[in-house]
Structure formats: C-alpha cells, structure tokens
Amino acid sequence: MKTQLTGMSMNQLTNWVTAQGEPAFRARQLNDWLKKGAHFEDMRNLPASLIEKIKSLASAQAARVIERHGSKLDGTEKLLFGLEDGHTVEGVIMRYHHGISFCLSTQVGCAMGCAFCASTLNGKLRDLTAGEMASMCYLANRMVSPSAIGNLVLMGSGEPLDNTKEVFAFLHHITSTDSLNIGARHISLSTCGLPDQMHRLAQEGLQITLSVSLHGPNDEIRQQIMPIARVHTIDAVLDACRYYIQKTGRRVVFEYALIQDINDSLDNAQELAKRLRGMQCHVNLIPLNDVKERSLRASTKVQVERFLNCLKALNISATVRRQLGDDIFGACGQLRAQRLKTQLSEEGSQ
Ligand code: SAH
C-alpha cells in the first residue's frame, strides 16, 4: 500500500516531505490541501514535479467516494467509500438542527457478531487506518461545504475499541488544528462494551462521549444477542463506565435497541433502571432497524413509548433516537451488505 498522508501529524508529514528531499514548508501546503479533501490534481500551488514525485509514493486521499445515496425523507446521505485494497466501508452524513454529524466506520466488517447487526454478517476483514478514517472525514466535509461537519460519531461498521491503536491516533489527529479541529466534546465513540479498552480510553485524556451498546438489562439477555457478553459481564462493563465518568467527568450514553419479545418488556425497563440508578448517564432507545438477513423484529411504537415512560418514571434520563435514512439502508453495514450481495449475484450470473 502507498503511504497514507491524511492521518499524519504536521511533524510526521514534515519529516516525510523532507525525507523526499523537499523543503519543509511544502508539508504545510500539502496538509492544507489534504484536509480540504483534495486530490493531487487539485493542488495547484504545488510544483508539478513535486506532485509527480509524491504521487508514486503516497496517496492524497486514502479513500474515495464510490456511491452516494441521499434520503428523500430527511437529507441524510449515506456514502460508500472505496479503499486502496478494494474493500468498501460506509459513512453517513446526518443533518440536525444543531449542525451536521458524520458517522464513521472503524473497521471493514466487524468481529463482534451481534445478532441484529448487518456489519458483522461476513466477520471482520481488517482494521481501518487513521489515515483512512481522516480521509473519509475530509471527503465528507468537502461534500457539505460551505457548511462543515461539527460532530463525529464512531458508530458505523466495526468495533472502535477492537482497533484502539488506529482509532486513538485518529481521534488525536482529527481534534488537532492540523486537521479538522473538531472538539472532543463533539465526538462520540460507541462500543459493544470492552472493559479493558474502555479503561484505556478513559486514560487517553480525550473528552469524548462514550456510548455503550447495552441492549439488555442483564447478562442473560445480552448473551442472547451479543456474543461479547459471554466474555464480559454487564457488571464489568458498567464498572468501566463508572471509571470513565470519574476520569473524564462526562456522562455515558447507553444505546438500547428495542427488539420485540427479547428486551422490550416493562420488567426489562425496571431492571435496567435499577442497574443504572445513581449513574451519570443517558439512555438512547433505538427502534431496531430491520435487517433482512436477521429474524429479529423491531418493537412496536406503543411498546417503545411504554419502555421510555417506565425509565423516565424511575428517574432515568432517556430519549428515543430519531431514525434517519431508513429509505437508504440506514442501519450499520446495510449498504455494504447490499453491495456485496449485488456483486455476488452478478458474479453468480456471469
Ligand atoms: N461496534 C460498536 C459501534 C457500531 S454500531 C457498538 O457496538 O457500539 C452503532 C450502534 O448501532 C450500536 O449501538 C449497535 O448496536 C446499533 N445497531 C446495529 N445494528 C442495528 C440495527 N439493526 N438496528 C438498530 N441499531 C443497530
């Protein structure tokens, strides 16, 4: 693979540029272009000879946009990115009143095997690099210009805490003035609950919001739908959350996808409230996005409402997450899964 310039700090980029025998000030010019989502042909203030030289060694953007699906319902845009080795990953641009959010993938596929999630249907193929993640942000930011991405959510395909080296490097980079300078408080990272890595994140000194996919009030229910719950107990996950809150002063957000007859009863809501009592947290209820490959069904609107009201009555801060992009394969991994399926059937019919 070519050298990826997009995830490099100014220091690293300067070292790389000078190692090619070029003056250090070229690094700043190059970086200004890279973070605008530019390709080599856009970089008009750089000498053609320099571009020719670095083109053979490095990629400008480590990802490119290969599909773009706009939702007619709410302005959400789902992007499919192509990577240099031919893999594809998803990203979603979401428009809210408070600004534009970009939802980012952290791995090609996912190894966690959650029963309701399309990202994990074919397992994990590889981790994304910091350069690829930064590049996707730059390309998305370019698309929304003259506005800009204000919030980042690491909630696309993949388990970010199963790729801590690249994800942490990416977080430090994207929050810096060399890059998009996105405030850490405007970044959410979602995990299925890996306690050791949650501790490490707490020690990184980043003020990001930690979201934890709970999806059940106890080990028994979590184990039915999340294989990782057989490795880490809910108590260990919640202890890691308490540590995160204590270290960062930030409240933790719990994600809870409501699945009919699995985790949506009022008993489940009461048990959840009991477990979270006294914790500085918020519960995000998510109506399950149907994934055709999976047999699980979304809870009814009435049941979602009852679950929400039960949590609130027990003094747990909770809201129902607005569903965006339902008409464009909005759920994690759905667009990529759809493309893989089309490719397979095309290959089959050839
Ligand atoms: N691996 C991380 C982040 C990726 S998924 C994690 O597990 O948190 C982002 C969120 O979407 C998670 O809460 C995940 O459980 C949820 N999700 C996945 N598939 C879904 C579906 N079909 N419907 C609703 N939420 C889903």
Short mmCIF file of C-alpha atoms in Angstrom, two decimals, residues 3-349:
data_model
loop_
_atom_site.label_atom_id
_atom_site.label_comp_id
_atom_site.label_asym_id
_atom_site.label_seq_id
_atom_site.Cartn_x
_atom_site.Cartn_y
_atom_site.Cartn_z
CA THR A 3 1.99 5.85 2.26
CA GLN A 4 -1.16 7.44 3.67
CA LEU A 5 -0.61 11.13 4.27
CA THR A 6 -4.04 12.00 5.66
CA GLY A 7 -3.57 10.57 9.17
CA MET A 8 -0.15 12.15 9.73
CA SER A 9 0.50 14.90 12.25
CA MET A 10 2.29 18.02 10.96
CA ASN A 11 5.53 16.69 12.45
CA GLN A 12 5.21 13.33 10.71
CA LEU A 13 4.26 14.96 7.42
CA THR A 14 7.18 17.40 7.65
CA ASN A 15 9.57 14.51 8.28
CA TRP A 16 8.14 12.63 5.35
CA VAL A 17 8.34 15.62 3.00
CA THR A 18 11.93 16.45 3.95
CA ALA A 19 12.88 12.76 3.59
CA GLN A 20 11.82 13.13 -0.06
CA GLY A 21 14.34 15.96 -0.41
CA GLU A 22 11.70 18.70 -0.41
CA PRO A 23 11.65 21.84 1.74
CA ALA A 24 9.70 21.61 5.00
CA PHE A 25 7.25 24.40 4.08
CA ARG A 26 5.76 22.14 1.41
CA ALA A 27 4.35 19.98 4.21
CA ARG A 28 2.08 22.79 5.39
CA GLN A 29 0.85 23.44 1.84
CA LEU A 30 0.23 19.75 1.31
CA ASN A 31 -1.62 19.42 4.60
CA ASP A 32 -3.85 22.41 3.83
CA TRP A 33 -4.97 20.61 0.68
CA LEU A 34 -5.33 17.18 2.26
CA LYS A 35 -7.69 18.39 4.96
CA LYS A 36 -9.86 20.03 2.31
CA GLY A 37 -10.41 16.56 0.83
CA ALA A 38 -8.29 17.48 -2.20
CA HIS A 39 -6.73 15.08 -4.68
CA PHE A 40 -3.29 15.66 -6.22
CA GLU A 41 -4.75 17.30 -9.33
CA ASP A 42 -6.42 19.96 -7.13
CA MET A 43 -3.13 21.09 -5.55
CA ARG A 44 -2.44 23.98 -7.86
CA ASN A 45 0.13 25.86 -5.78
CA LEU A 46 2.50 22.89 -5.68
CA PRO A 47 5.04 22.31 -8.49
CA ALA A 48 4.09 19.60 -10.98
CA SER A 49 7.45 17.90 -10.43
CA LEU A 50 6.74 17.58 -6.70
CA ILE A 51 3.27 16.16 -7.33
CA GLU A 52 4.69 13.63 -9.80
CA LYS A 53 7.24 12.52 -7.24
CA ILE A 54 4.87 12.07 -4.29
CA LYS A 55 2.09 10.59 -6.41
CA SER A 56 4.15 7.46 -6.98
CA LEU A 57 4.85 7.05 -3.24
CA ALA A 58 1.74 8.23 -1.47
CA SER A 59 -2.00 8.59 -1.79
CA ALA A 60 -3.58 12.02 -1.33
CA GLN A 61 -6.92 10.73 -0.03
CA ALA A 62 -6.72 7.19 1.35
CA ALA A 63 -10.40 6.66 0.49
CA ARG A 64 -12.69 7.72 -2.34
CA VAL A 65 -16.46 8.08 -2.54
CA ILE A 66 -17.88 5.39 -4.80
CA GLU A 67 -21.61 5.61 -4.01
CA ARG A 68 -23.75 8.40 -2.67
CA HIS A 69 -27.37 7.84 -1.60
CA GLY A 70 -29.42 10.82 -0.45
CA SER A 71 -32.52 10.22 1.64
CA LYS A 72 -35.59 11.94 0.29
CA LEU A 73 -37.08 11.86 3.77
CA ASP A 74 -34.61 13.82 5.84
CA GLY A 75 -31.48 14.93 3.93
CA THR A 76 -29.37 12.11 5.33
CA GLU A 77 -26.67 10.95 2.94
CA LYS A 78 -25.16 7.52 3.02
CA LEU A 79 -21.73 7.21 1.44
CA LEU A 80 -19.89 4.12 0.34
CA PHE A 81 -16.12 4.60 0.34
CA GLY A 82 -13.66 2.54 -1.67
CA LEU A 83 -10.25 1.82 -0.14
CA GLU A 84 -6.99 1.20 -1.96
CA ASP A 85 -7.13 -2.57 -1.50
CA GLY A 86 -10.64 -2.74 -2.98
CA HIS A 87 -12.58 -3.03 0.29
CA THR A 88 -15.59 -0.81 0.90
CA VAL A 89 -16.88 0.87 4.07
CA GLU A 90 -19.79 3.16 4.92
CA GLY A 91 -20.24 6.61 6.31
CA VAL A 92 -23.37 8.69 6.88
CA ILE A 93 -23.87 12.44 6.80
CA MET A 94 -26.75 13.46 9.09
CA ARG A 95 -28.27 16.91 9.23
CA TYR A 96 -29.73 18.06 12.52
CA HIS A 97 -30.89 21.50 13.71
CA HIS A 98 -27.73 21.75 15.81
CA GLY A 99 -25.40 21.01 12.90
CA ILE A 100 -24.01 18.33 10.66
CA SER A 101 -22.82 14.98 12.02
CA PHE A 102 -20.73 12.41 10.23
CA CYS A 103 -21.00 8.75 11.22
CA LEU A 104 -17.81 6.88 10.56
CA SER A 105 -16.76 3.23 10.26
CA THR A 106 -13.66 1.98 12.08
CA GLN A 107 -13.22 -1.49 10.56
CA VAL A 108 -14.07 -3.33 7.36
CA GLY A 109 -16.82 -5.57 8.74
CA CYS A 110 -16.85 -6.46 12.43
CA ALA A 111 -15.81 -9.45 14.54
CA MET A 112 -18.32 -8.94 17.35
CA GLY A 113 -21.19 -10.96 15.85
CA CYS A 114 -24.19 -9.05 17.32
CA ALA A 115 -27.35 -10.82 16.19
CA PHE A 116 -29.13 -7.71 14.89
CA CYS A 117 -26.26 -6.02 13.09
CA ALA A 118 -25.51 -6.16 9.36
CA SER A 119 -21.88 -5.04 9.77
CA THR A 120 -20.85 -8.35 11.20
CA LEU A 121 -22.54 -10.63 8.64
CA ASN A 122 -19.22 -11.50 6.96
CA GLY A 123 -16.97 -11.07 10.00
CA LYS A 124 -14.09 -8.61 10.23
CA LEU A 125 -11.86 -8.25 7.19
CA ARG A 126 -9.44 -5.67 8.57
CA ASP A 127 -8.98 -2.59 10.73
CA LEU A 128 -9.18 0.84 9.14
CA THR A 129 -6.12 3.06 9.44
CA ALA A 130 -6.10 6.53 11.00
CA GLY A 131 -5.33 7.86 7.50
CA GLU A 132 -8.43 6.20 6.02
CA MET A 133 -10.68 7.47 8.79
CA ALA A 134 -9.31 11.01 8.46
CA SER A 135 -9.68 10.87 4.69
CA MET A 136 -13.35 9.87 4.95
CA CYS A 137 -13.95 12.84 7.25
CA TYR A 138 -12.18 15.18 4.81
CA LEU A 139 -14.24 13.93 1.86
CA ALA A 140 -17.50 14.20 3.78
CA ASN A 141 -16.54 17.67 4.99
CA ARG A 142 -15.84 18.70 1.40
CA MET A 143 -19.28 17.46 0.37
CA VAL A 144 -21.12 19.57 2.93
CA SER A 145 -19.09 22.70 2.11
CA PRO A 146 -19.63 25.64 2.65
CA SER A 147 -21.01 24.17 5.87
CA ALA A 148 -18.75 21.93 7.90
CA ILE A 149 -19.01 18.77 9.92
CA GLY A 150 -19.48 19.73 13.54
CA ASN A 151 -19.95 16.34 15.16
CA LEU A 152 -18.42 12.95 14.63
CA VAL A 153 -19.88 9.64 15.72
CA LEU A 154 -17.85 6.44 15.56
CA MET A 155 -20.94 4.31 15.07
CA GLY A 156 -20.53 2.93 11.60
CA SER A 157 -19.25 -0.54 10.86
CA GLY A 158 -16.73 -2.08 13.20
CA GLU A 159 -15.87 -2.04 16.88
CA PRO A 160 -13.68 1.02 17.51
CA LEU A 161 -12.21 -0.41 20.71
CA ASP A 162 -11.12 -3.53 18.80
CA ASN A 163 -8.88 -1.14 16.80
CA THR A 164 -7.58 1.14 19.54
CA LYS A 165 -4.18 1.91 18.00
CA GLU A 166 -5.56 3.45 14.82
CA VAL A 167 -8.73 4.85 16.40
CA PHE A 168 -6.86 6.66 19.18
CA ALA A 169 -4.33 8.05 16.67
CA PHE A 170 -7.26 9.21 14.51
CA LEU A 171 -9.01 10.88 17.48
CA HIS A 172 -5.89 12.80 18.47
CA HIS A 173 -5.39 13.85 14.86
CA ILE A 174 -8.94 14.93 13.94
CA THR A 175 -9.22 17.06 17.10
CA SER A 176 -5.99 18.93 16.30
CA THR A 177 -5.67 22.25 14.48
CA ASP A 178 -3.54 20.46 11.84
CA SER A 179 -6.70 18.57 10.94
CA LEU A 180 -10.41 19.46 11.24
CA ASN A 181 -10.07 20.75 14.81
CA ILE A 182 -13.30 19.03 15.87
CA GLY A 183 -13.86 19.49 19.59
CA ALA A 184 -13.54 16.22 21.51
CA ARG A 185 -16.85 17.03 23.19
CA HIS A 186 -18.43 16.82 19.75
CA ILE A 187 -17.22 13.26 19.20
CA SER A 188 -19.00 10.08 20.33
CA LEU A 189 -17.43 6.65 20.30
CA SER A 190 -19.71 3.66 20.54
CA THR A 191 -18.57 0.30 21.87
CA CYS A 192 -20.25 -3.04 22.46
CA GLY A 193 -18.51 -3.00 25.86
CA LEU A 194 -14.83 -3.98 26.10
CA PRO A 195 -13.90 -3.04 29.70
CA ASP A 196 -10.08 -3.02 29.41
CA GLN A 197 -10.14 -0.80 26.36
CA MET A 198 -12.76 1.47 27.96
CA HIS A 199 -10.26 1.99 30.80
CA ARG A 200 -7.57 2.84 28.28
CA LEU A 201 -9.86 5.32 26.54
CA ALA A 202 -10.50 6.98 29.90
CA GLN A 203 -6.76 7.45 30.27
CA GLU A 204 -6.27 8.99 26.81
CA GLY A 205 -7.19 12.43 28.13
CA LEU A 206 -9.86 13.00 25.47
CA GLN A 207 -13.19 14.49 26.48
CA ILE A 208 -15.21 12.44 24.03
CA THR A 209 -18.63 10.96 24.76
CA LEU A 210 -18.54 7.25 25.43
CA SER A 211 -21.59 5.38 24.14
CA VAL A 212 -22.09 1.81 25.22
CA SER A 213 -24.32 -0.63 23.37
CA LEU A 214 -26.14 -2.26 26.26
CA HIS A 215 -29.22 -3.70 24.52
CA GLY A 216 -30.20 -5.66 27.61
CA PRO A 217 -30.51 -5.15 31.39
CA ASN A 218 -28.70 -8.38 32.35
CA ASP A 219 -26.16 -10.94 31.17
CA GLU A 220 -28.78 -13.46 30.11
CA ILE A 221 -30.44 -11.14 27.58
CA ARG A 222 -27.19 -9.59 26.39
CA GLN A 223 -25.75 -13.05 25.78
CA GLN A 224 -28.69 -13.97 23.55
CA ILE A 225 -27.95 -11.15 21.12
CA MET A 226 -24.33 -10.11 21.77
CA PRO A 227 -21.65 -12.83 21.80
CA ILE A 228 -19.22 -10.44 23.54
CA ALA A 229 -21.47 -10.57 26.63
CA ARG A 230 -20.27 -14.15 27.17
CA VAL A 231 -16.76 -12.74 27.64
CA HIS A 232 -17.51 -9.60 29.66
CA THR A 233 -20.28 -9.37 32.25
CA ILE A 234 -22.62 -6.39 32.38
CA ASP A 235 -21.15 -5.57 35.81
CA ALA A 236 -17.64 -5.34 34.34
CA VAL A 237 -18.95 -3.10 31.54
CA LEU A 238 -20.79 -0.81 33.98
CA ASP A 239 -17.74 -0.64 36.27
CA ALA A 240 -15.68 0.51 33.28
CA CYS A 241 -18.37 3.14 32.59
CA ARG A 242 -18.14 4.40 36.18
CA TYR A 243 -14.38 4.67 35.78
CA TYR A 244 -14.84 6.64 32.55
CA ILE A 245 -17.25 9.04 34.24
CA GLN A 246 -14.92 9.50 37.21
CA LYS A 247 -11.87 10.10 34.99
CA THR A 248 -13.48 12.44 32.44
CA GLY A 249 -16.44 13.96 34.25
CA ARG A 250 -18.53 13.07 31.17
CA ARG A 251 -21.83 11.25 31.32
CA VAL A 252 -22.01 7.93 29.49
CA VAL A 253 -24.70 7.23 26.90
CA PHE A 254 -26.27 3.77 26.77
CA GLU A 255 -27.67 2.54 23.50
CA TYR A 256 -30.58 0.17 23.73
CA ALA A 257 -32.13 -1.20 20.53
CA LEU A 258 -35.63 -2.37 21.30
CA ILE A 259 -36.28 -5.84 19.91
CA GLN A 260 -39.72 -7.38 20.12
CA ASP A 261 -40.08 -10.01 22.85
CA ILE A 262 -36.33 -10.06 23.52
CA ASN A 263 -35.54 -6.97 25.60
CA ASP A 264 -38.60 -4.69 25.46
CA SER A 265 -40.80 -5.69 28.42
CA LEU A 266 -41.57 -3.39 31.33
CA ASP A 267 -39.70 -5.81 33.61
CA ASN A 268 -36.66 -5.25 31.40
CA ALA A 269 -37.10 -1.47 31.71
CA GLN A 270 -37.36 -1.72 35.51
CA GLU A 271 -34.28 -3.90 35.75
CA LEU A 272 -32.35 -1.51 33.53
CA ALA A 273 -33.37 1.47 35.66
CA LYS A 274 -32.27 -0.36 38.80
CA ARG A 275 -28.84 -1.10 37.34
CA LEU A 276 -28.27 2.46 36.17
CA ARG A 277 -29.62 4.19 39.27
CA GLY A 278 -27.26 6.90 40.52
CA MET A 279 -25.08 6.82 37.43
CA GLN A 280 -24.36 9.96 35.42
CA CYS A 281 -25.85 8.60 32.21
CA HIS A 282 -28.43 8.86 29.46
CA VAL A 283 -30.30 6.06 27.69
CA ASN A 284 -30.82 6.26 23.94
CA LEU A 285 -33.62 3.95 22.88
CA ILE A 286 -33.28 2.87 19.26
CA PRO A 287 -36.17 1.33 17.36
CA LEU A 288 -34.47 -1.66 15.72
CA ASN A 289 -33.70 -1.16 12.06
CA ASP A 290 -34.92 -4.33 10.37
CA VAL A 291 -32.10 -6.25 8.77
CA LYS A 292 -33.50 -8.71 6.25
CA GLU A 293 -30.75 -11.25 6.93
CA ARG A 294 -31.75 -11.38 10.61
CA SER A 295 -35.02 -12.62 12.01
CA LEU A 296 -35.34 -10.09 14.82
CA ARG A 297 -38.19 -7.58 14.73
CA ALA A 298 -38.48 -4.02 15.95
CA SER A 299 -40.68 -3.34 18.98
CA THR A 300 -43.96 -1.59 18.25
CA LYS A 301 -44.24 2.19 18.67
CA VAL A 302 -46.53 1.66 21.64
CA GLN A 303 -44.02 -0.63 23.34
CA VAL A 304 -41.16 1.82 22.70
CA GLU A 305 -43.25 4.58 24.30
CA ARG A 306 -44.10 2.42 27.32
CA PHE A 307 -40.46 1.43 27.81
CA LEU A 308 -39.41 5.08 27.61
CA ASN A 309 -42.04 6.22 30.08
CA CYS A 310 -41.12 3.48 32.52
CA LEU A 311 -37.44 4.59 32.52
CA LYS A 312 -38.43 8.23 32.95
CA ALA A 313 -40.78 7.42 35.82
CA LEU A 314 -37.82 5.78 37.53
CA ASN A 315 -35.74 8.93 37.05
CA ILE A 316 -33.51 7.65 34.29
CA SER A 317 -32.74 10.23 31.61
CA ALA A 318 -33.87 8.67 28.32
CA THR A 319 -34.95 9.56 24.80
CA VAL A 320 -35.89 7.68 21.64
CA ARG A 321 -33.38 8.20 18.88
CA ARG A 322 -34.82 9.63 15.70
CA GLN A 323 -34.48 7.17 12.84
CA LEU A 324 -32.73 8.76 9.90
CA GLY A 325 -32.16 7.39 6.44
CA ASP A 326 -34.50 4.42 6.69
CA ASP A 327 -35.01 4.50 2.91
CA ILE A 328 -31.29 4.29 2.13
CA PHE A 329 -30.16 1.26 4.13
CA GLY A 330 -29.61 3.43 7.20
CA ALA A 331 -28.55 0.69 9.63
CA CYS A 332 -24.91 -0.19 10.14
CA GLY A 333 -23.43 -2.28 7.38
CA GLN A 334 -26.61 -2.45 5.32
CA LEU A 335 -25.35 -0.55 2.30
CA ARG A 336 -22.13 -2.52 2.15
CA ALA A 337 -24.02 -5.80 2.67
CA GLN A 338 -26.34 -4.82 -0.18
CA ARG A 339 -23.39 -4.10 -2.47
CA LEU A 340 -21.63 -7.36 -1.58
CA LYS A 341 -24.84 -9.24 -2.34
CA THR A 342 -25.26 -7.50 -5.70
CA GLN A 343 -21.63 -8.27 -6.55
CA LEU A 344 -22.12 -11.92 -5.60
CA SER A 345 -25.27 -12.32 -7.67
CA GLU A 346 -23.60 -10.56 -10.61
CA GLU A 347 -20.62 -12.89 -10.29
CA GLY A 348 -23.01 -15.86 -10.00
CA SER A 349 -24.84 -14.93 -13.18
#
